[in-house]
């Protein structure tokens, strides 16, 4: 069993947040020692909790459209890793939307998991939590607009929830300038895989 497989088995048995997760622990992640593209996301939604598959909802369809990837490409762990900041569904926030990812999760698991995936070349930082973790605190819109500053290692993106449609409408440069560059970077990193 590889180091990564051992770690994933430990993650799947994790119950650190069991007392505060409304539906209980069900860590959702994908990856391999050969994966070159990391999708550093926020936390699984209720549908992902139910299906056991990350981004198995409308947000996932939107993200795949942004990236120019089919479902087959997106869910190929040989090339693509998906690692949320909190790997279990955190429940609903009283303010609407989902609660933030459990902060324990990244502290306990993230560095070890990333270390066990040494082929990663490009990390898509999907939403503020992943961006703050990798880049320090900042404003999502500014980071996405200035995406070139963090290449070739990181590419910041909004979270692809339904709210991102309103955000896209206010920021037309995202579709005009950022998405073509994003698709080039993703294609480049994946076609050089293995
Ligand atoms: S969110 Fe992370 S730390 Fe908490 S139970 Fe799930 S895997 Fe464990």
PDB file of C-alpha atoms and ligand atoms in Angstrom:
ATOM      1  CA  UNK A   1       0.000   0.000   0.000  1.00  0.00           C
ATOM      2  CA  UNK A   2       1.431   3.430  -0.971  1.00  0.00           C
ATOM      3  CA  UNK A   3       1.872   6.297   1.478  1.00  0.00           C
ATOM      4  CA  UNK A   4      -1.086   8.061  -0.142  1.00  0.00           C
ATOM      5  CA  UNK A   5      -3.327   4.987   0.060  1.00  0.00           C
ATOM      6  CA  UNK A   6      -2.478   4.618   3.757  1.00  0.00           C
ATOM      7  CA  UNK A   7      -3.281   8.266   4.367  1.00  0.00           C
ATOM      8  CA  UNK A   8      -6.562   8.092   2.465  1.00  0.00           C
ATOM      9  CA  UNK A   9      -7.571   5.070   4.552  1.00  0.00           C
ATOM     10  CA  UNK A  10      -6.826   7.097   7.707  1.00  0.00           C
ATOM     11  CA  UNK A  11      -8.819  10.059   6.355  1.00  0.00           C
ATOM     12  CA  UNK A  12     -11.802   7.843   5.554  1.00  0.00           C
ATOM     13  CA  UNK A  13     -11.792   6.626   9.157  1.00  0.00           C
ATOM     14  CA  UNK A  14     -11.507  10.172  10.583  1.00  0.00           C
ATOM     15  CA  UNK A  15     -14.178  11.141  13.118  1.00  0.00           C
ATOM     16  CA  UNK A  16     -12.612  14.305  14.538  1.00  0.00           C
ATOM     17  CA  UNK A  17     -15.666  16.457  13.713  1.00  0.00           C
ATOM     18  CA  UNK A  18     -18.285  13.754  14.271  1.00  0.00           C
ATOM     19  CA  UNK A  19     -19.993  15.739  17.056  1.00  0.00           C
ATOM     20  CA  UNK A  20     -20.535  18.840  14.919  1.00  0.00           C
ATOM     21  CA  UNK A  21     -21.222  17.496  11.413  1.00  0.00           C
ATOM     22  CA  UNK A  22     -25.013  17.348  10.881  1.00  0.00           C
ATOM     23  CA  UNK A  23     -24.846  14.292   8.609  1.00  0.00           C
ATOM     24  CA  UNK A  24     -21.740  12.757  10.184  1.00  0.00           C
ATOM     25  CA  UNK A  25     -18.280  12.284   8.677  1.00  0.00           C
ATOM     26  CA  UNK A  26     -17.991  11.275   5.027  1.00  0.00           C
ATOM     27  CA  UNK A  27     -14.663  12.614   3.728  1.00  0.00           C
ATOM     28  CA  UNK A  28     -14.667  13.210  -0.018  1.00  0.00           C
ATOM     29  CA  UNK A  29     -11.383  13.469  -1.897  1.00  0.00           C
ATOM     30  CA  UNK A  30      -9.682  12.214  -5.036  1.00  0.00           C
ATOM     31  CA  UNK A  31      -6.044  11.883  -6.000  1.00  0.00           C
ATOM     32  CA  UNK A  32      -3.004   9.794  -6.797  1.00  0.00           C
ATOM     33  CA  UNK A  33       0.763  10.074  -6.709  1.00  0.00           C
ATOM     34  CA  UNK A  34       0.698  10.921 -10.445  1.00  0.00           C
ATOM     35  CA  UNK A  35      -1.981  13.666 -10.343  1.00  0.00           C
ATOM     36  CA  UNK A  36      -0.713  16.949 -11.816  1.00  0.00           C
ATOM     37  CA  UNK A  37      -3.753  19.199 -11.433  1.00  0.00           C
ATOM     38  CA  UNK A  38      -5.117  19.957  -7.951  1.00  0.00           C
ATOM     39  CA  UNK A  39      -8.622  21.291  -7.455  1.00  0.00           C
ATOM     40  CA  UNK A  40      -8.317  22.899  -4.024  1.00  0.00           C
ATOM     41  CA  UNK A  41     -11.949  23.419  -3.143  1.00  0.00           C
ATOM     42  CA  UNK A  42     -14.037  24.433  -0.136  1.00  0.00           C
ATOM     43  CA  UNK A  43     -16.131  21.566   1.268  1.00  0.00           C
ATOM     44  CA  UNK A  44     -18.526  18.995  -0.205  1.00  0.00           C
ATOM     45  CA  UNK A  45     -22.157  20.028  -0.561  1.00  0.00           C
ATOM     46  CA  UNK A  46     -25.153  17.943   0.499  1.00  0.00           C
ATOM     47  CA  UNK A  47     -25.358  16.232  -2.897  1.00  0.00           C
ATOM     48  CA  UNK A  48     -21.673  15.280  -2.802  1.00  0.00           C
ATOM     49  CA  UNK A  49     -22.237  13.892   0.702  1.00  0.00           C
ATOM     50  CA  UNK A  50     -25.096  11.798  -0.633  1.00  0.00           C
ATOM     51  CA  UNK A  51     -23.320  10.543  -3.779  1.00  0.00           C
ATOM     52  CA  UNK A  52     -19.782  10.366  -2.377  1.00  0.00           C
ATOM     53  CA  UNK A  53     -18.591  12.264  -5.458  1.00  0.00           C
ATOM     54  CA  UNK A  54     -17.107  15.774  -5.358  1.00  0.00           C
ATOM     55  CA  UNK A  55     -18.810  18.426  -7.487  1.00  0.00           C
ATOM     56  CA  UNK A  56     -21.666  16.113  -8.504  1.00  0.00           C
ATOM     57  CA  UNK A  57     -24.057  19.069  -8.758  1.00  0.00           C
ATOM     58  CA  UNK A  58     -24.673  22.245 -10.760  1.00  0.00           C
ATOM     59  CA  UNK A  59     -21.530  23.831  -9.240  1.00  0.00           C
ATOM     60  CA  UNK A  60     -19.509  20.961 -10.644  1.00  0.00           C
ATOM     61  CA  UNK A  61     -21.073  21.409 -14.101  1.00  0.00           C
ATOM     62  CA  UNK A  62     -20.140  25.101 -13.972  1.00  0.00           C
ATOM     63  CA  UNK A  63     -16.584  24.370 -12.837  1.00  0.00           C
ATOM     64  CA  UNK A  64     -16.083  21.769 -15.591  1.00  0.00           C
ATOM     65  CA  UNK A  65     -17.370  24.269 -18.150  1.00  0.00           C
ATOM     66  CA  UNK A  66     -14.878  26.868 -16.878  1.00  0.00           C
ATOM     67  CA  UNK A  67     -12.031  24.354 -17.108  1.00  0.00           C
ATOM     68  CA  UNK A  68     -13.076  22.859 -20.458  1.00  0.00           C
ATOM     69  CA  UNK A  69     -12.991  19.340 -18.956  1.00  0.00           C
ATOM     70  CA  UNK A  70     -15.400  16.466 -19.489  1.00  0.00           C
ATOM     71  CA  UNK A  71     -16.638  14.490 -16.469  1.00  0.00           C
ATOM     72  CA  UNK A  72     -14.338  11.653 -17.510  1.00  0.00           C
ATOM     73  CA  UNK A  73     -11.293  13.949 -17.443  1.00  0.00           C
ATOM     74  CA  UNK A  74     -12.371  15.696 -14.233  1.00  0.00           C
ATOM     75  CA  UNK A  75     -12.856  12.465 -12.296  1.00  0.00           C
ATOM     76  CA  UNK A  76      -9.628  10.806 -13.479  1.00  0.00           C
ATOM     77  CA  UNK A  77      -7.535  10.507 -10.284  1.00  0.00           C
ATOM     78  CA  UNK A  78      -4.453   9.582 -12.291  1.00  0.00           C
ATOM     79  CA  UNK A  79      -4.288  13.201 -13.459  1.00  0.00           C
ATOM     80  CA  UNK A  80      -6.660  15.229 -11.303  1.00  0.00           C
ATOM     81  CA  UNK A  81      -6.717  15.522  -7.507  1.00  0.00           C
ATOM     82  CA  UNK A  82      -9.689  17.061  -5.678  1.00  0.00           C
ATOM     83  CA  UNK A  83      -8.962  18.091  -2.120  1.00  0.00           C
ATOM     84  CA  UNK A  84     -11.464  20.310  -0.280  1.00  0.00           C
ATOM     85  CA  UNK A  85     -10.288  22.475   2.634  1.00  0.00           C
ATOM     86  CA  UNK A  86     -12.790  20.556   4.757  1.00  0.00           C
ATOM     87  CA  UNK A  87     -13.433  17.066   3.408  1.00  0.00           C
ATOM     88  CA  UNK A  88     -16.850  16.445   5.024  1.00  0.00           C
ATOM     89  CA  UNK A  89     -20.140  18.227   4.390  1.00  0.00           C
ATOM     90  CA  UNK A  90     -20.292  20.955   7.082  1.00  0.00           C
ATOM     91  CA  UNK A  91     -24.065  21.567   7.023  1.00  0.00           C
ATOM     92  CA  UNK A  92     -26.064  24.711   6.353  1.00  0.00           C
ATOM     93  CA  UNK A  93     -25.195  28.151   7.626  1.00  0.00           C
ATOM     94  CA  UNK A  94     -27.929  30.227   9.356  1.00  0.00           C
ATOM     95  CA  UNK A  95     -27.099  32.982   6.837  1.00  0.00           C
ATOM     96  CA  UNK A  96     -27.944  30.763   3.847  1.00  0.00           C
ATOM     97  CA  UNK A  97     -25.580  28.583   1.858  1.00  0.00           C
ATOM     98  CA  UNK A  98     -23.307  25.972   3.379  1.00  0.00           C
ATOM     99  CA  UNK A  99     -21.263  26.465   6.537  1.00  0.00           C
ATOM    100  CA  UNK A 100     -17.510  27.065   6.200  1.00  0.00           C
ATOM    101  CA  UNK A 101     -15.234  24.041   5.922  1.00  0.00           C
ATOM    102  CA  UNK A 102     -14.261  22.568   9.286  1.00  0.00           C
ATOM    103  CA  UNK A 103     -10.981  24.283  10.232  1.00  0.00           C
ATOM    104  CA  UNK A 104      -9.587  21.138  11.900  1.00  0.00           C
ATOM    105  CA  UNK A 105      -9.462  19.359   8.569  1.00  0.00           C
ATOM    106  CA  UNK A 106      -6.741  21.334   6.807  1.00  0.00           C
ATOM    107  CA  UNK A 107      -4.700  21.516  10.014  1.00  0.00           C
ATOM    108  CA  UNK A 108      -4.723  17.745  10.422  1.00  0.00           C
ATOM    109  CA  UNK A 109      -4.630  16.401   6.883  1.00  0.00           C
ATOM    110  CA  UNK A 110      -3.789  18.881   4.164  1.00  0.00           C
ATOM    111  CA  UNK A 111       0.004  19.093   4.288  1.00  0.00           C
ATOM    112  CA  UNK A 112       0.342  15.301   4.584  1.00  0.00           C
ATOM    113  CA  UNK A 113      -1.962  14.656   1.635  1.00  0.00           C
ATOM    114  CA  UNK A 114      -0.244  17.235  -0.559  1.00  0.00           C
ATOM    115  CA  UNK A 115       3.143  15.778   0.316  1.00  0.00           C
ATOM    116  CA  UNK A 116       1.928  12.358  -0.828  1.00  0.00           C
ATOM    117  CA  UNK A 117       1.023  13.793  -4.263  1.00  0.00           C
ATOM    118  CA  UNK A 118       4.442  14.970  -5.474  1.00  0.00           C
ATOM    119  CA  UNK A 119       3.513  15.291  -9.175  1.00  0.00           C
ATOM    120  CA  UNK A 120       1.106  18.205  -8.604  1.00  0.00           C
ATOM    121  CA  UNK A 121       2.058  21.170 -10.791  1.00  0.00           C
ATOM    122  CA  UNK A 122      -0.920  23.512 -10.801  1.00  0.00           C
ATOM    123  CA  UNK A 123      -3.433  24.157  -8.002  1.00  0.00           C
ATOM    124  CA  UNK A 124      -6.782  25.731  -8.834  1.00  0.00           C
ATOM    125  CA  UNK A 125      -7.719  27.685  -5.709  1.00  0.00           C
ATOM    126  CA  UNK A 126     -11.508  27.509  -5.787  1.00  0.00           C
ATOM    127  CA  UNK A 127     -12.965  30.123  -3.438  1.00  0.00           C
ATOM    128  CA  UNK A 128     -11.634  32.181  -0.556  1.00  0.00           C
ATOM    129  CA  UNK A 129     -10.780  29.382   1.871  1.00  0.00           C
ATOM    130  CA  UNK A 130      -8.384  27.642  -0.505  1.00  0.00           C
ATOM    131  CA  UNK A 131      -6.938  31.004  -1.569  1.00  0.00           C
ATOM    132  CA  UNK A 132      -6.349  32.216   1.978  1.00  0.00           C
ATOM    133  CA  UNK A 133      -4.662  28.919   2.859  1.00  0.00           C
ATOM    134  CA  UNK A 134      -2.250  29.030  -0.090  1.00  0.00           C
ATOM    135  CA  UNK A 135      -1.736  32.782  -0.550  1.00  0.00           C
ATOM    136  CA  UNK A 136      -2.646  34.458   2.750  1.00  0.00           C
ATOM    137  CA  UNK A 137      -5.622  36.726   3.222  1.00  0.00           C
ATOM    138  CA  UNK A 138      -6.867  38.741   0.271  1.00  0.00           C
ATOM    139  CA  UNK A 139      -9.823  39.609  -1.941  1.00  0.00           C
ATOM    140  CA  UNK A 140     -11.095  36.910  -4.277  1.00  0.00           C
ATOM    141  CA  UNK A 141     -12.042  39.212  -7.163  1.00  0.00           C
ATOM    142  CA  UNK A 142      -8.641  40.922  -7.130  1.00  0.00           C
ATOM    143  CA  UNK A 143      -6.836  37.603  -7.039  1.00  0.00           C
ATOM    144  CA  UNK A 144      -8.847  36.191  -9.942  1.00  0.00           C
ATOM    145  CA  UNK A 145      -8.371  39.345 -12.010  1.00  0.00           C
ATOM    146  CA  UNK A 146      -4.606  39.249 -11.277  1.00  0.00           C
ATOM    147  CA  UNK A 147      -4.350  35.494 -11.835  1.00  0.00           C
ATOM    148  CA  UNK A 148      -1.014  35.824 -13.682  1.00  0.00           C
ATOM    149  CA  UNK A 149       0.724  36.873 -10.440  1.00  0.00           C
ATOM    150  CA  UNK A 150       0.415  33.356  -9.012  1.00  0.00           C
ATOM    151  CA  UNK A 151       1.247  31.287 -12.090  1.00  0.00           C
ATOM    152  CA  UNK A 152       2.589  28.741 -12.744  1.00  0.00           C
ATOM    153  CA  UNK A 153       1.825  27.234  -9.312  1.00  0.00           C
ATOM    154  CA  UNK A 154      -1.633  28.632  -8.463  1.00  0.00           C
ATOM    155  CA  UNK A 155      -4.734  29.779 -10.341  1.00  0.00           C
ATOM    156  CA  UNK A 156      -7.374  31.472  -8.094  1.00  0.00           C
ATOM    157  CA  UNK A 157     -11.036  31.053  -9.064  1.00  0.00           C
ATOM    158  CA  UNK A 158     -14.421  31.987  -7.561  1.00  0.00           C
ATOM    159  CA  UNK A 159     -16.456  29.215  -5.996  1.00  0.00           C
ATOM    160  CA  UNK A 160     -18.727  27.997  -8.843  1.00  0.00           C
ATOM    161  CA  UNK A 161     -21.959  28.187  -6.813  1.00  0.00           C
ATOM    162  CA  UNK A 162     -25.074  29.777  -8.312  1.00  0.00           C
ATOM    163  CA  UNK A 163     -23.850  33.101  -6.887  1.00  0.00           C
ATOM    164  CA  UNK A 164     -20.920  33.022  -9.289  1.00  0.00           C
ATOM    165  CA  UNK A 165     -23.349  33.701 -12.161  1.00  0.00           C
ATOM    166  CA  UNK A 166     -24.104  37.110 -10.635  1.00  0.00           C
ATOM    167  CA  UNK A 167     -20.389  37.662 -10.007  1.00  0.00           C
ATOM    168  CA  UNK A 168     -19.600  36.722 -13.634  1.00  0.00           C
ATOM    169  CA  UNK A 169     -22.196  39.181 -14.866  1.00  0.00           C
ATOM    170  CA  UNK A 170     -20.510  41.983 -12.876  1.00  0.00           C
ATOM    171  CA  UNK A 171     -17.022  40.947 -13.991  1.00  0.00           C
ATOM    172  CA  UNK A 172     -17.183  40.221 -17.744  1.00  0.00           C
ATOM    173  CA  UNK A 173     -13.370  40.080 -17.962  1.00  0.00           C
ATOM    174  CA  UNK A 174     -13.579  36.666 -16.244  1.00  0.00           C
ATOM    175  CA  UNK A 175     -15.175  34.976 -19.256  1.00  0.00           C
ATOM    176  CA  UNK A 176     -13.320  37.100 -21.811  1.00  0.00           C
ATOM    177  CA  UNK A 177      -9.775  36.949 -20.411  1.00  0.00           C
ATOM    178  CA  UNK A 178      -9.473  34.559 -17.493  1.00  0.00           C
ATOM    179  CA  UNK A 179     -11.287  31.480 -18.801  1.00  0.00           C
ATOM    180  CA  UNK A 180      -9.295  31.175 -22.062  1.00  0.00           C
ATOM    181  CA  UNK A 181      -6.059  31.418 -20.040  1.00  0.00           C
ATOM    182  CA  UNK A 182      -7.382  28.934 -17.471  1.00  0.00           C
ATOM    183  CA  UNK A 183      -8.229  26.381 -20.166  1.00  0.00           C
ATOM    184  CA  UNK A 184      -4.767  26.774 -21.706  1.00  0.00           C
ATOM    185  CA  UNK A 185      -3.065  26.197 -18.334  1.00  0.00           C
ATOM    186  CA  UNK A 186      -5.235  23.175 -17.524  1.00  0.00           C
ATOM    187  CA  UNK A 187      -4.725  21.594 -20.952  1.00  0.00           C
ATOM    188  CA  UNK A 188      -1.005  22.212 -20.747  1.00  0.00           C
ATOM    189  CA  UNK A 189      -0.594  20.652 -17.306  1.00  0.00           C
ATOM    190  CA  UNK A 190      -2.755  17.628 -18.151  1.00  0.00           C
ATOM    191  CA  UNK A 191      -1.297  16.860 -21.567  1.00  0.00           C
ATOM    192  CA  UNK A 192       2.190  16.738 -20.081  1.00  0.00           C
ATOM    193  CA  UNK A 193       1.004  14.236 -17.456  1.00  0.00           C
ATOM    194  CA  UNK A 194       2.747  10.923 -16.835  1.00  0.00           C
TER     195      UNK A 194
HETATM  196  S1  LIG B   1     -13.964  17.325   8.120  1.00  0.00           S
HETATM  197 FE1  LIG B   1     -11.882  16.456   8.024  1.00  0.00          FE
HETATM  198  S2  LIG B   1     -11.164  16.452  10.168  1.00  0.00           S
HETATM  199 FE2  LIG B   1     -13.404  16.646  10.214  1.00  0.00          FE
HETATM  200  S3  LIG B   1     -14.187  14.521  10.338  1.00  0.00           S
HETATM  201 FE3  LIG B   1     -14.113  15.064   8.155  1.00  0.00          FE
HETATM  202  S4  LIG B   1     -12.109  14.313   7.470  1.00  0.00           S
HETATM  203 FE4  LIG B   1     -12.034  14.417   9.736  1.00  0.00          FE
END
